[in-house]
Short mmCIF file of C-alpha atoms in Angstrom, two decimals:
data_model
loop_
_atom_site.label_atom_id
_atom_site.label_comp_id
_atom_site.label_asym_id
_atom_site.label_seq_id
_atom_site.Cartn_x
_atom_site.Cartn_y
_atom_site.Cartn_z
CA MET A 1 184.49 97.45 -17.68
CA ILE A 2 182.12 96.20 -16.34
CA GLU A 3 180.48 98.99 -14.33
CA TYR A 4 180.21 100.40 -17.92
CA LEU A 5 178.52 98.13 -19.10
CA PHE A 6 176.72 96.23 -16.15
CA HIS A 7 175.46 99.85 -14.81
CA GLN A 8 171.51 99.30 -15.64
CA TYR A 9 170.60 96.64 -13.95
CA LYS A 10 171.28 98.34 -10.27
CA GLU A 11 168.15 100.02 -10.60
CA TYR A 12 166.27 96.41 -11.88
CA PRO A 13 164.50 94.14 -9.48
CA THR A 14 166.88 91.01 -8.48
CA PHE A 15 164.06 88.92 -9.88
CA GLU A 16 163.48 90.16 -13.52
CA ILE A 17 167.38 90.16 -13.74
CA TYR A 18 167.37 86.29 -12.54
CA LEU A 19 163.85 86.10 -15.31
CA GLU A 20 166.36 87.78 -17.59
CA ILE A 21 169.09 85.76 -17.64
CA THR A 22 167.63 82.14 -17.52
CA ALA A 23 165.74 83.77 -20.48
CA VAL A 24 169.12 84.19 -22.40
CA ILE A 25 170.26 80.33 -20.29
CA PHE A 26 166.64 79.03 -23.20
CA GLY A 27 167.04 81.52 -25.39
CA LEU A 28 170.82 79.79 -26.55
CA LEU A 29 170.07 75.98 -25.91
CA SER A 30 166.85 76.27 -28.37
CA VAL A 31 169.70 78.18 -30.84
CA TRP A 32 172.06 74.84 -31.02
CA TYR A 33 168.94 73.28 -30.67
CA ALA A 34 168.17 74.50 -33.80
CA LYS A 35 171.74 74.75 -35.39
CA LYS A 36 171.65 71.12 -34.58
CA ASP A 37 168.37 70.83 -36.07
CA ASN A 38 167.23 69.44 -33.16
CA ILE A 39 162.75 69.75 -31.98
CA LEU A 40 164.49 70.09 -28.94
CA VAL A 41 164.69 73.86 -29.94
CA PHE A 42 160.96 74.55 -29.86
CA PRO A 43 160.56 73.02 -26.41
CA THR A 44 163.31 75.76 -25.26
CA GLY A 45 162.53 78.58 -27.45
CA ILE A 46 159.44 78.67 -26.23
CA ILE A 47 160.28 78.75 -22.11
CA SER A 48 162.78 81.63 -23.67
CA THR A 49 160.04 83.71 -25.76
CA SER A 50 157.34 83.16 -22.45
CA ILE A 51 159.45 84.66 -19.41
CA TYR A 52 160.76 87.05 -22.47
CA VAL A 53 157.75 87.75 -23.31
CA TYR A 54 156.27 89.40 -19.36
CA LEU A 55 159.99 91.07 -18.71
CA LEU A 56 159.56 93.09 -21.79
CA TRP A 57 156.17 93.47 -20.49
CA LYS A 58 157.10 95.12 -17.53
CA TRP A 59 159.68 96.81 -20.00
CA ALA A 60 156.67 98.29 -22.34
CA LEU A 61 159.47 97.96 -25.22
CA LEU A 62 155.84 96.37 -27.20
CA GLY A 63 158.31 95.50 -30.61
CA ASP A 64 159.91 92.64 -28.78
CA MET A 65 157.12 92.14 -26.61
CA MET A 66 155.15 90.99 -30.04
CA ILE A 67 157.97 89.45 -31.35
CA ASN A 68 158.53 86.62 -28.50
CA GLY A 69 155.22 86.09 -27.96
CA TYR A 70 155.15 85.62 -32.18
CA TYR A 71 157.83 82.78 -31.50
CA PHE A 72 155.71 80.70 -28.86
CA ILE A 73 153.49 81.03 -31.64
CA MET A 74 155.46 79.82 -34.10
CA SER A 75 157.78 77.66 -30.95
CA ILE A 76 154.00 75.57 -31.02
CA TYR A 77 153.55 75.64 -34.75
CA GLY A 78 157.13 74.63 -35.83
CA TRP A 79 156.84 71.42 -32.79
CA TYR A 80 153.58 69.75 -34.54
CA LEU A 81 155.73 70.04 -38.14
CA TRP A 82 158.70 68.80 -37.67
CA THR A 83 156.87 65.50 -35.27
CA ARG A 84 154.61 64.89 -38.56
CA LYS A 85 156.64 61.70 -40.59
CA LYS A 86 155.36 60.43 -44.02
CA GLU A 87 156.19 56.91 -44.70
CA GLY A 88 158.49 57.02 -41.80
CA GLU A 89 159.85 60.34 -42.88
CA ASP A 90 160.13 63.47 -41.51
CA GLU A 91 157.84 65.95 -44.30
CA TYR A 92 159.41 69.15 -43.43
CA PRO A 93 163.30 67.79 -43.86
CA ILE A 94 165.92 70.86 -44.87
CA ALA A 95 164.63 72.74 -48.01
CA THR A 96 165.35 75.99 -49.41
CA LEU A 97 162.48 78.12 -50.69
CA SER A 98 160.77 77.76 -54.15
CA ASN A 99 158.62 80.28 -55.94
CA LYS A 100 156.02 80.33 -53.96
CA GLU A 101 157.23 80.50 -50.77
CA LYS A 102 159.80 83.83 -50.90
CA SER A 103 156.23 85.86 -52.23
CA ILE A 104 154.72 84.32 -48.33
CA ALA A 105 158.30 85.48 -46.72
CA PHE A 106 158.41 88.82 -48.41
CA ILE A 107 154.28 89.55 -47.55
CA ILE A 108 154.94 88.03 -43.96
CA PHE A 109 157.61 91.34 -43.76
CA ILE A 110 155.80 93.66 -45.13
CA THR A 111 152.86 92.99 -42.75
CA THR A 112 154.34 92.51 -40.45
CA ILE A 113 155.99 96.31 -40.68
CA ALA A 114 152.48 97.70 -41.73
CA PHE A 115 151.78 95.65 -38.00
CA VAL A 116 154.44 97.24 -36.15
CA VAL A 117 153.57 100.61 -37.03
CA GLY A 118 150.18 101.62 -37.07
CA VAL A 119 150.87 99.68 -32.89
CA TYR A 120 153.82 102.73 -32.36
CA LEU A 121 151.97 105.41 -34.30
CA PHE A 122 149.00 103.95 -31.80
CA PHE A 123 151.24 104.07 -28.75
CA ASN A 124 152.83 107.29 -30.34
CA LYS A 125 156.35 105.11 -29.85
CA PHE A 126 158.27 106.91 -32.92
CA THR A 127 160.02 108.75 -29.93
CA THR A 128 164.10 107.82 -30.96
CA TRP A 129 165.66 105.98 -33.41
CA SER A 130 165.77 102.82 -31.67
CA ALA A 131 162.31 102.43 -32.60
CA TYR A 132 162.29 102.81 -35.83
CA VAL A 133 165.26 100.10 -35.63
CA ASP A 134 162.26 98.17 -34.06
CA THR A 135 159.89 97.82 -36.93
CA LEU A 136 163.00 96.68 -39.42
CA VAL A 137 163.74 94.16 -36.77
CA THR A 138 159.92 92.43 -36.07
CA GLY A 139 159.96 92.09 -39.93
CA ILE A 140 163.48 90.82 -40.37
CA PHE A 141 162.68 88.25 -37.59
CA PHE A 142 158.55 87.27 -38.01
CA VAL A 143 160.11 85.98 -41.42
CA GLY A 144 162.96 84.37 -39.52
CA MET A 145 160.41 81.91 -37.44
CA TRP A 146 158.40 80.69 -39.76
CA LEU A 147 161.16 79.53 -42.76
CA MET A 148 163.03 78.54 -39.56
CA ALA A 149 158.61 76.29 -38.73
CA LYS A 150 159.55 75.23 -42.13
CA ARG A 151 162.99 74.42 -41.42
CA LYS A 152 163.87 76.42 -44.74
CA ILE A 153 167.50 76.96 -44.88
CA GLU A 154 167.60 80.74 -45.46
CA ASN A 155 166.34 81.97 -41.13
CA TRP A 156 169.44 81.13 -40.43
CA ILE A 157 170.05 84.02 -42.72
CA LEU A 158 167.45 86.88 -42.11
CA TRP A 159 168.64 85.22 -37.60
CA ILE A 160 172.41 86.61 -39.03
CA ILE A 161 171.05 89.76 -39.71
CA GLY A 162 168.66 90.55 -37.54
CA ASP A 163 171.08 89.68 -34.61
CA VAL A 164 174.30 91.45 -36.29
CA ILE A 165 171.25 94.46 -35.46
CA SER A 166 169.95 93.89 -32.22
CA ILE A 167 173.51 93.49 -29.72
CA PRO A 168 173.93 97.27 -30.65
CA LEU A 169 169.83 97.71 -30.10
CA TYR A 170 169.99 96.48 -26.91
CA PHE A 171 172.74 97.52 -25.31
CA PHE A 172 170.96 101.06 -25.57
CA LYS A 173 167.99 99.75 -24.73
CA GLY A 174 170.59 99.26 -21.07
CA TYR A 175 169.84 95.37 -21.47
CA THR A 176 173.64 93.73 -21.37
CA PHE A 177 172.37 90.26 -20.63
CA THR A 178 170.38 90.31 -24.23
CA SER A 179 173.18 91.91 -26.46
CA ILE A 180 175.10 89.54 -25.06
CA GLN A 181 172.80 87.15 -26.25
CA TYR A 182 171.91 88.10 -29.49
CA ILE A 183 175.93 88.03 -29.77
CA VAL A 184 176.90 84.38 -29.56
CA PHE A 185 173.25 83.65 -31.66
CA THR A 186 175.10 85.08 -34.55
CA ILE A 187 177.65 82.89 -34.06
CA ILE A 188 175.90 80.23 -33.38
CA ALA A 189 173.42 80.57 -35.90
CA PHE A 190 176.50 81.29 -38.92
CA TYR A 191 177.86 77.38 -37.39
CA GLY A 192 173.91 76.45 -38.36
CA TYR A 193 173.22 77.55 -41.85
CA LEU A 194 177.18 75.82 -42.63
CA GLU A 195 175.27 72.47 -40.53
CA TRP A 196 172.14 72.68 -42.61
CA LYS A 197 173.36 73.35 -46.42
CA LYS A 198 175.79 70.30 -45.44
CA THR A 199 173.20 68.23 -44.54
CA LEU A 200 170.89 69.47 -47.40
CA ASN A 201 174.01 68.72 -50.10
CA SER A 202 174.11 65.60 -48.29
CA SER A 203 170.53 65.02 -49.09
CA SER A 204 170.57 65.82 -52.86
CA ILE A 205 173.63 63.42 -53.49
CA LEU A 206 171.73 61.14 -52.19
CA GLU A 207 168.44 61.88 -54.52
CA THR A 208 170.70 61.71 -57.51
CA THR A 209 172.58 58.42 -57.23
#
């Protein structure tokens, strides 16, 4: 079983293997801090995504590289939003999407997919089924990251969907450590949703009393 899961790493430089493991560790820390609604989600995420941008560029996985590049930028944006205070309270507390934000999320999703399709066509990357799945996952994750930066609880639903798709996708690509990471991501995202939901419900009760 071990040979089946990790045989592809025999051909990888040791340096890249250690980098991938480091990125996985910081990625897991980032999702754990997100579950806890802790601002450390962003610095740990920045470390993980910057490593993945480099690795994915080396591995010629353009869609995945763009996702992580976007994560890097949105982590800086989210870090800024989460530090903002209004009358001593968080300016962006955990909340649900408004109708306007749903429209913006849909536009981000469609725009992202259109952009990725354009890039993949330009570089002639639509050669396997995984490229088409990459396009969908990129759209899901782009919206999910934007929602997390805005502290919208619906971000967890998109993370769960994208993570479940990514588990077999990365295994197929030969990146077992990253595939395992997405298994853990899925579990944490599920409990993250429940924890944020509990916080949101508690806030609603306080507002009505």
